[in-house]
Amino acid sequence: TTSDATAPSPARERRRTDRRTMSAIWGISALASIGGAVASLVVLTQAMTAQPGVHLFTWHPILMMAAFTLLGPSAAIFVQARKATTNSSTRFGLILAHASLQWTAAACAAGGFYAVYEHKDAKGYGHFTSLHSWVGLAAMGMYAGAMMYAAFRTTTNKNFSMLWSDVMHRIGGVFAVSVGAAAVCTGILHERWTPPNMATQTQQLIAGAAVLGALTVAVGFVMPPGAAAEDTHDKKATKAD
């Protein structure tokens, strides 16, 4: 019949569903990224006004917020977005952006760790004496582990291809971002870091932005892969392993 002839195919319907789903994911990720950026600016302002001028410790919350609230979740969203396209060039670009953001996040986290470590040494404070310090260390370890595993998969893949998919890496990434968000929350709400003009509601708002970023990654992780995930490039990469 005419209606059957004009009815969209199941594959086309799946692609439409993928696009709608990814549009929702991108919308949530945009809010998360905006929240992370605003929160980072608030932390920057408050850290500098607590003690006029940029001090060594000031860089700890600034760089850690950038790593765990903005760059980390954004990097995860970039790699999830490849599920909605079958264009190999686009997929490679998204993966490259993912890797670049993750390495930038790692650099920020390393700088933030150095800042707080040197600050405590200078003040004579002990290291790793709070829940926040241990959660932060766990988050950095998870990020490092996920990145080293990704480097291993890429270098051992045929032709050093970055077009591979691995459940273990994805799960590790979700845990890393989630624990990173927890580290931000425990740091922002820590009783020893409360700038005089930062209200409790502001601290809670910043912590909420970190949680939103982690939830965005979790939503993308559990999202059904859809038709686009069946791209032949991923199939070839899986067979090559």
PDB file of C-alpha atoms in Angstrom:
ATOM      1  CA  THR A   1       0.000   0.000   0.000  1.00  0.00           C
ATOM      2  CA  THR A   2       0.946   3.666  -0.320  1.00  0.00           C
ATOM      3  CA  SER A   3       1.212   4.104   3.443  1.00  0.00           C
ATOM      4  CA  ASP A   4       3.585   1.127   3.684  1.00  0.00           C
ATOM      5  CA  ALA A   5       5.729   2.494   0.869  1.00  0.00           C
ATOM      6  CA  THR A   6       6.109   5.871   2.551  1.00  0.00           C
ATOM      7  CA  ALA A   7       6.593   4.521   6.081  1.00  0.00           C
ATOM      8  CA  PRO A   8      10.109   5.075   7.426  1.00  0.00           C
ATOM      9  CA  SER A   9      12.299   2.016   7.710  1.00  0.00           C
ATOM     10  CA  PRO A  10      13.225   0.635  11.171  1.00  0.00           C
ATOM     11  CA  ALA A  11      16.842   1.712  10.613  1.00  0.00           C
ATOM     12  CA  ARG A  12      15.756   5.294   9.849  1.00  0.00           C
ATOM     13  CA  GLU A  13      13.546   5.336  12.927  1.00  0.00           C
ATOM     14  CA  ARG A  14      16.454   4.155  15.060  1.00  0.00           C
ATOM     15  CA  ARG A  15      18.641   6.934  13.650  1.00  0.00           C
ATOM     16  CA  ARG A  16      15.954   9.498  14.439  1.00  0.00           C
ATOM     17  CA  THR A  17      15.706   8.146  17.980  1.00  0.00           C
ATOM     18  CA  ASP A  18      19.498   8.346  18.273  1.00  0.00           C
ATOM     19  CA  ARG A  19      19.482  11.977  17.169  1.00  0.00           C
ATOM     20  CA  ARG A  20      16.707  12.905  19.603  1.00  0.00           C
ATOM     21  CA  THR A  21      18.444  11.090  22.451  1.00  0.00           C
ATOM     22  CA  MET A  22      21.809  12.662  21.712  1.00  0.00           C
ATOM     23  CA  SER A  23      20.175  16.088  21.453  1.00  0.00           C
ATOM     24  CA  ALA A  24      18.855  15.579  24.983  1.00  0.00           C
ATOM     25  CA  ILE A  25      22.273  14.399  26.157  1.00  0.00           C
ATOM     26  CA  TRP A  26      23.985  17.387  24.573  1.00  0.00           C
ATOM     27  CA  GLY A  27      21.446  19.704  26.219  1.00  0.00           C
ATOM     28  CA  ILE A  28      22.166  18.242  29.641  1.00  0.00           C
ATOM     29  CA  SER A  29      25.912  18.309  28.975  1.00  0.00           C
ATOM     30  CA  ALA A  30      25.684  21.971  27.950  1.00  0.00           C
ATOM     31  CA  LEU A  31      24.021  22.789  31.264  1.00  0.00           C
ATOM     32  CA  ALA A  32      26.645  20.745  33.107  1.00  0.00           C
ATOM     33  CA  SER A  33      29.500  22.478  31.300  1.00  0.00           C
ATOM     34  CA  ILE A  34      27.992  25.908  31.878  1.00  0.00           C
ATOM     35  CA  GLY A  35      27.492  25.024  35.536  1.00  0.00           C
ATOM     36  CA  GLY A  36      31.085  23.851  35.772  1.00  0.00           C
ATOM     37  CA  ALA A  37      32.396  26.997  34.103  1.00  0.00           C
ATOM     38  CA  VAL A  38      30.329  29.308  36.304  1.00  0.00           C
ATOM     39  CA  ALA A  39      31.301  27.354  39.405  1.00  0.00           C
ATOM     40  CA  SER A  40      34.974  27.569  38.440  1.00  0.00           C
ATOM     41  CA  LEU A  41      34.689  31.346  38.018  1.00  0.00           C
ATOM     42  CA  VAL A  42      32.955  31.659  41.380  1.00  0.00           C
ATOM     43  CA  VAL A  43      35.702  29.613  43.029  1.00  0.00           C
ATOM     44  CA  LEU A  44      38.343  31.773  41.322  1.00  0.00           C
ATOM     45  CA  THR A  45      36.699  34.980  42.542  1.00  0.00           C
ATOM     46  CA  GLN A  46      36.126  33.744  46.073  1.00  0.00           C
ATOM     47  CA  ALA A  47      39.582  32.221  46.405  1.00  0.00           C
ATOM     48  CA  MET A  48      41.218  35.483  45.355  1.00  0.00           C
ATOM     49  CA  THR A  49      39.048  37.716  47.562  1.00  0.00           C
ATOM     50  CA  ALA A  50      39.561  35.527  50.622  1.00  0.00           C
ATOM     51  CA  GLN A  51      43.225  36.577  50.499  1.00  0.00           C
ATOM     52  CA  PRO A  52      43.834  39.417  48.012  1.00  0.00           C
ATOM     53  CA  GLY A  53      46.061  38.335  45.162  1.00  0.00           C
ATOM     54  CA  VAL A  54      46.690  34.940  43.637  1.00  0.00           C
ATOM     55  CA  HIS A  55      48.386  32.661  46.153  1.00  0.00           C
ATOM     56  CA  LEU A  56      49.672  29.135  45.628  1.00  0.00           C
ATOM     57  CA  PHE A  57      46.685  27.503  47.327  1.00  0.00           C
ATOM     58  CA  THR A  58      44.319  29.552  45.155  1.00  0.00           C
ATOM     59  CA  TRP A  59      45.275  27.381  42.211  1.00  0.00           C
ATOM     60  CA  HIS A  60      44.176  24.184  43.965  1.00  0.00           C
ATOM     61  CA  PRO A  61      40.396  24.765  43.831  1.00  0.00           C
ATOM     62  CA  ILE A  62      40.628  26.556  40.478  1.00  0.00           C
ATOM     63  CA  LEU A  63      42.509  23.766  38.685  1.00  0.00           C
ATOM     64  CA  MET A  64      40.652  20.916  40.394  1.00  0.00           C
ATOM     65  CA  MET A  65      37.283  22.464  39.517  1.00  0.00           C
ATOM     66  CA  ALA A  66      38.381  22.810  35.905  1.00  0.00           C
ATOM     67  CA  ALA A  67      39.565  19.180  35.817  1.00  0.00           C
ATOM     68  CA  PHE A  68      36.697  17.408  37.577  1.00  0.00           C
ATOM     69  CA  THR A  69      33.674  19.633  36.923  1.00  0.00           C
ATOM     70  CA  LEU A  70      34.291  21.008  33.438  1.00  0.00           C
ATOM     71  CA  LEU A  71      36.941  19.154  31.397  1.00  0.00           C
ATOM     72  CA  GLY A  72      36.362  15.591  32.622  1.00  0.00           C
ATOM     73  CA  PRO A  73      32.591  15.451  32.039  1.00  0.00           C
ATOM     74  CA  SER A  74      32.921  17.354  28.742  1.00  0.00           C
ATOM     75  CA  ALA A  75      35.513  14.859  27.500  1.00  0.00           C
ATOM     76  CA  ALA A  76      33.180  11.963  28.293  1.00  0.00           C
ATOM     77  CA  ILE A  77      30.318  13.638  26.444  1.00  0.00           C
ATOM     78  CA  PHE A  78      32.468  14.099  23.323  1.00  0.00           C
ATOM     79  CA  VAL A  79      33.237  10.398  23.070  1.00  0.00           C
ATOM     80  CA  GLN A  80      29.606   9.457  23.740  1.00  0.00           C
ATOM     81  CA  ALA A  81      28.495  11.679  20.872  1.00  0.00           C
ATOM     82  CA  ARG A  82      30.091   9.346  18.328  1.00  0.00           C
ATOM     83  CA  LYS A  83      27.152   6.982  18.882  1.00  0.00           C
ATOM     84  CA  ALA A  84      24.977   9.338  16.849  1.00  0.00           C
ATOM     85  CA  THR A  85      27.113   9.398  13.690  1.00  0.00           C
ATOM     86  CA  THR A  86      28.531   6.868  11.267  1.00  0.00           C
ATOM     87  CA  ASN A  87      30.968   9.274   9.611  1.00  0.00           C
ATOM     88  CA  SER A  88      34.467   7.987  10.384  1.00  0.00           C
ATOM     89  CA  SER A  89      36.080  11.444  10.181  1.00  0.00           C
ATOM     90  CA  THR A  90      33.553  12.912  12.597  1.00  0.00           C
ATOM     91  CA  ARG A  91      33.965   9.983  14.955  1.00  0.00           C
ATOM     92  CA  PHE A  92      37.750  10.318  14.907  1.00  0.00           C
ATOM     93  CA  GLY A  93      37.482  14.048  15.598  1.00  0.00           C
ATOM     94  CA  LEU A  94      35.216  13.427  18.598  1.00  0.00           C
ATOM     95  CA  ILE A  95      37.599  10.808  20.000  1.00  0.00           C
ATOM     96  CA  LEU A  96      40.573  13.129  19.478  1.00  0.00           C
ATOM     97  CA  ALA A  97      38.704  15.900  21.308  1.00  0.00           C
ATOM     98  CA  HIS A  98      37.921  13.428  24.093  1.00  0.00           C
ATOM     99  CA  ALA A  99      41.578  12.472  24.498  1.00  0.00           C
ATOM    100  CA  SER A 100      42.748  16.102  24.344  1.00  0.00           C
ATOM    101  CA  LEU A 101      40.289  17.215  27.021  1.00  0.00           C
ATOM    102  CA  GLN A 102      41.231  14.285  29.249  1.00  0.00           C
ATOM    103  CA  TRP A 103      44.943  15.068  29.016  1.00  0.00           C
ATOM    104  CA  THR A 104      44.184  18.723  29.756  1.00  0.00           C
ATOM    105  CA  ALA A 105      42.115  17.657  32.763  1.00  0.00           C
ATOM    106  CA  ALA A 106      45.004  15.486  33.958  1.00  0.00           C
ATOM    107  CA  ALA A 107      47.399  18.422  33.651  1.00  0.00           C
ATOM    108  CA  CYS A 108      45.029  20.654  35.642  1.00  0.00           C
ATOM    109  CA  ALA A 109      44.624  17.987  38.330  1.00  0.00           C
ATOM    110  CA  ALA A 110      48.400  17.572  38.578  1.00  0.00           C
ATOM    111  CA  GLY A 111      48.815  21.329  38.946  1.00  0.00           C
ATOM    112  CA  GLY A 112      46.093  21.468  41.571  1.00  0.00           C
ATOM    113  CA  PHE A 113      47.682  18.644  43.522  1.00  0.00           C
ATOM    114  CA  TYR A 114      51.083  20.339  43.407  1.00  0.00           C
ATOM    115  CA  ALA A 115      49.568  23.601  44.654  1.00  0.00           C
ATOM    116  CA  VAL A 116      47.931  22.081  47.727  1.00  0.00           C
ATOM    117  CA  TYR A 117      50.899  19.819  48.503  1.00  0.00           C
ATOM    118  CA  GLU A 118      53.394  22.691  48.438  1.00  0.00           C
ATOM    119  CA  HIS A 119      50.996  24.920  50.372  1.00  0.00           C
ATOM    120  CA  LYS A 120      50.704  22.365  53.163  1.00  0.00           C
ATOM    121  CA  ASP A 121      54.448  21.873  53.265  1.00  0.00           C
ATOM    122  CA  ALA A 122      54.974  25.610  53.582  1.00  0.00           C
ATOM    123  CA  LYS A 123      52.390  25.887  56.370  1.00  0.00           C
ATOM    124  CA  GLY A 124      53.564  22.766  58.181  1.00  0.00           C
ATOM    125  CA  TYR A 125      50.248  20.959  57.732  1.00  0.00           C
ATOM    126  CA  GLY A 126      50.004  17.181  57.442  1.00  0.00           C
ATOM    127  CA  HIS A 127      49.131  15.483  54.167  1.00  0.00           C
ATOM    128  CA  PHE A 128      46.117  13.208  53.569  1.00  0.00           C
ATOM    129  CA  THR A 129      44.433  13.880  56.885  1.00  0.00           C
ATOM    130  CA  SER A 130      40.850  14.375  55.645  1.00  0.00           C
ATOM    131  CA  LEU A 131      38.161  12.573  53.705  1.00  0.00           C
ATOM    132  CA  HIS A 132      38.512  15.160  50.927  1.00  0.00           C
ATOM    133  CA  SER A 133      42.206  14.404  50.441  1.00  0.00           C
ATOM    134  CA  TRP A 134      41.636  10.666  50.093  1.00  0.00           C
ATOM    135  CA  VAL A 135      38.641  11.038  47.777  1.00  0.00           C
ATOM    136  CA  GLY A 136      40.668  13.434  45.636  1.00  0.00           C
ATOM    137  CA  LEU A 137      43.598  11.024  45.512  1.00  0.00           C
ATOM    138  CA  ALA A 138      41.244   8.202  44.501  1.00  0.00           C
ATOM    139  CA  ALA A 139      39.787  10.359  41.714  1.00  0.00           C
ATOM    140  CA  MET A 140      43.239  11.204  40.357  1.00  0.00           C
ATOM    141  CA  GLY A 141      44.207   7.541  40.469  1.00  0.00           C
ATOM    142  CA  MET A 142      41.064   6.523  38.557  1.00  0.00           C
ATOM    143  CA  TYR A 143      41.653   9.187  35.914  1.00  0.00           C
ATOM    144  CA  ALA A 144      45.267   8.064  35.518  1.00  0.00           C
ATOM    145  CA  GLY A 145      44.241   4.423  35.301  1.00  0.00           C
ATOM    146  CA  ALA A 146      41.584   5.096  32.649  1.00  0.00           C
ATOM    147  CA  MET A 147      44.027   7.159  30.590  1.00  0.00           C
ATOM    148  CA  MET A 148      46.820   4.583  30.789  1.00  0.00           C
ATOM    149  CA  TYR A 149      44.404   1.833  29.801  1.00  0.00           C
ATOM    150  CA  ALA A 150      43.237   3.912  26.832  1.00  0.00           C
ATOM    151  CA  ALA A 151      46.843   4.487  25.772  1.00  0.00           C
ATOM    152  CA  PHE A 152      47.484   0.741  26.029  1.00  0.00           C
ATOM    153  CA  ARG A 153      44.432  -0.127  23.922  1.00  0.00           C
ATOM    154  CA  THR A 154      45.339   2.416  21.252  1.00  0.00           C
ATOM    155  CA  THR A 155      49.023   1.474  20.967  1.00  0.00           C
ATOM    156  CA  THR A 156      48.258  -2.251  20.843  1.00  0.00           C
ATOM    157  CA  ASN A 157      45.402  -1.840  18.357  1.00  0.00           C
ATOM    158  CA  LYS A 158      45.951  -2.528  14.661  1.00  0.00           C
ATOM    159  CA  ASN A 159      47.511   0.519  12.950  1.00  0.00           C
ATOM    160  CA  PHE A 160      47.292   2.393  16.282  1.00  0.00           C
ATOM    161  CA  SER A 161      43.616   3.029  15.551  1.00  0.00           C
ATOM    162  CA  MET A 162      41.691   5.160  18.061  1.00  0.00           C
ATOM    163  CA  LEU A 163      38.361   3.789  16.797  1.00  0.00           C
ATOM    164  CA  TRP A 164      37.838   1.152  19.460  1.00  0.00           C
ATOM    165  CA  SER A 165      35.191   0.511  22.078  1.00  0.00           C
ATOM    166  CA  ASP A 166      35.783  -1.043  25.493  1.00  0.00           C
ATOM    167  CA  VAL A 167      33.266  -1.532  28.306  1.00  0.00           C
ATOM    168  CA  MET A 168      35.976  -1.630  30.977  1.00  0.00           C
ATOM    169  CA  HIS A 169      37.312   1.763  29.876  1.00  0.00           C
ATOM    170  CA  ARG A 170      33.842   3.282  29.868  1.00  0.00           C
ATOM    171  CA  ILE A 171      33.004   1.967  33.330  1.00  0.00           C
ATOM    172  CA  GLY A 172      36.370   3.181  34.630  1.00  0.00           C
ATOM    173  CA  GLY A 173      35.712   6.615  33.148  1.00  0.00           C
ATOM    174  CA  VAL A 174      32.277   6.870  34.750  1.00  0.00           C
ATOM    175  CA  PHE A 175      33.720   5.972  38.151  1.00  0.00           C
ATOM    176  CA  ALA A 176      36.565   8.477  37.679  1.00  0.00           C
ATOM    177  CA  VAL A 177      34.211  11.353  36.861  1.00  0.00           C
ATOM    178  CA  SER A 178      31.815  10.382  39.665  1.00  0.00           C
ATOM    179  CA  VAL A 179      34.563  10.182  42.291  1.00  0.00           C
ATOM    180  CA  GLY A 180      35.990  13.446  40.920  1.00  0.00           C
ATOM    181  CA  ALA A 181      32.613  15.077  41.525  1.00  0.00           C
ATOM    182  CA  ALA A 182      32.626  13.685  45.070  1.00  0.00           C
ATOM    183  CA  ALA A 183      36.104  15.155  45.596  1.00  0.00           C
ATOM    184  CA  VAL A 184      34.858  18.570  44.460  1.00  0.00           C
ATOM    185  CA  CYS A 185      31.868  18.357  46.805  1.00  0.00           C
ATOM    186  CA  THR A 186      33.949  17.377  49.841  1.00  0.00           C
ATOM    187  CA  GLY A 187      36.437  20.142  49.045  1.00  0.00           C
ATOM    188  CA  ILE A 188      33.931  22.936  48.454  1.00  0.00           C
ATOM    189  CA  LEU A 189      31.998  22.010  51.606  1.00  0.00           C
ATOM    190  CA  HIS A 190      35.148  21.517  53.691  1.00  0.00           C
ATOM    191  CA  GLU A 191      35.050  23.558  56.899  1.00  0.00           C
ATOM    192  CA  ARG A 192      38.649  24.746  56.457  1.00  0.00           C
ATOM    193  CA  TRP A 193      37.937  26.273  53.036  1.00  0.00           C
ATOM    194  CA  THR A 194      35.179  28.824  53.526  1.00  0.00           C
ATOM    195  CA  PRO A 195      35.954  32.269  52.090  1.00  0.00           C
ATOM    196  CA  PRO A 196      34.320  34.938  54.297  1.00  0.00           C
ATOM    197  CA  ASN A 197      32.001  36.202  51.555  1.00  0.00           C
ATOM    198  CA  MET A 198      30.922  32.797  50.237  1.00  0.00           C
ATOM    199  CA  ALA A 199      27.470  31.839  51.471  1.00  0.00           C
ATOM    200  CA  THR A 200      26.538  28.253  52.276  1.00  0.00           C
ATOM    201  CA  GLN A 201      24.008  28.314  49.425  1.00  0.00           C
ATOM    202  CA  THR A 202      26.809  29.217  46.987  1.00  0.00           C
ATOM    203  CA  GLN A 203      28.886  26.293  48.181  1.00  0.00           C
ATOM    204  CA  GLN A 204      25.921  23.971  47.740  1.00  0.00           C
ATOM    205  CA  LEU A 205      25.320  25.346  44.238  1.00  0.00           C
ATOM    206  CA  ILE A 206      28.926  24.632  43.240  1.00  0.00           C
ATOM    207  CA  ALA A 207      28.703  21.126  44.666  1.00  0.00           C
ATOM    208  CA  GLY A 208      25.476  20.625  42.718  1.00  0.00           C
ATOM    209  CA  ALA A 209      27.205  21.603  39.477  1.00  0.00           C
ATOM    210  CA  ALA A 210      29.816  18.907  40.097  1.00  0.00           C
ATOM    211  CA  VAL A 211      27.128  16.294  40.718  1.00  0.00           C
ATOM    212  CA  LEU A 212      25.268  17.389  37.557  1.00  0.00           C
ATOM    213  CA  GLY A 213      28.425  16.844  35.524  1.00  0.00           C
ATOM    214  CA  ALA A 214      28.813  13.328  36.908  1.00  0.00           C
ATOM    215  CA  LEU A 215      25.160  12.498  36.289  1.00  0.00           C
ATOM    216  CA  THR A 216      25.503  13.659  32.687  1.00  0.00           C
ATOM    217  CA  VAL A 217      28.252  11.114  32.122  1.00  0.00           C
ATOM    218  CA  ALA A 218      26.214   8.400  33.828  1.00  0.00           C
ATOM    219  CA  VAL A 219      23.172   9.139  31.637  1.00  0.00           C
ATOM    220  CA  GLY A 220      25.311   8.918  28.508  1.00  0.00           C
ATOM    221  CA  PHE A 221      26.804   5.647  29.699  1.00  0.00           C
ATOM    222  CA  VAL A 222      23.490   3.868  30.230  1.00  0.00           C
ATOM    223  CA  MET A 223      21.969   5.260  27.026  1.00  0.00           C
ATOM    224  CA  PRO A 224      21.192   2.457  24.539  1.00  0.00           C
ATOM    225  CA  PRO A 225      23.866   2.500  21.823  1.00  0.00           C
ATOM    226  CA  GLY A 226      21.291   2.418  19.003  1.00  0.00           C
ATOM    227  CA  ALA A 227      21.926   1.783  15.326  1.00  0.00           C
ATOM    228  CA  ALA A 228      24.900   4.135  15.074  1.00  0.00           C
ATOM    229  CA  ALA A 229      26.916   2.022  17.496  1.00  0.00           C
ATOM    230  CA  GLU A 230      26.811  -0.761  14.948  1.00  0.00           C
ATOM    231  CA  ASP A 231      29.065   1.200  12.610  1.00  0.00           C
ATOM    232  CA  THR A 232      31.377  -1.020  10.595  1.00  0.00           C
ATOM    233  CA  HIS A 233      34.427   0.878  11.794  1.00  0.00           C
ATOM    234  CA  ASP A 234      33.803  -0.249  15.368  1.00  0.00           C
ATOM    235  CA  LYS A 235      33.167  -3.789  14.148  1.00  0.00           C
ATOM    236  CA  LYS A 236      36.481  -3.855  12.344  1.00  0.00           C
ATOM    237  CA  ALA A 237      38.274  -2.442  15.384  1.00  0.00           C
ATOM    238  CA  THR A 238      36.707  -5.103  17.596  1.00  0.00           C
ATOM    239  CA  LYS A 239      37.684  -7.905  15.214  1.00  0.00           C
ATOM    240  CA  ALA A 240      41.222  -6.550  15.009  1.00  0.00           C
ATOM    241  CA  ASP A 241      41.543  -7.069  18.764  1.00  0.00           C
TER     242      ASP A 241
END
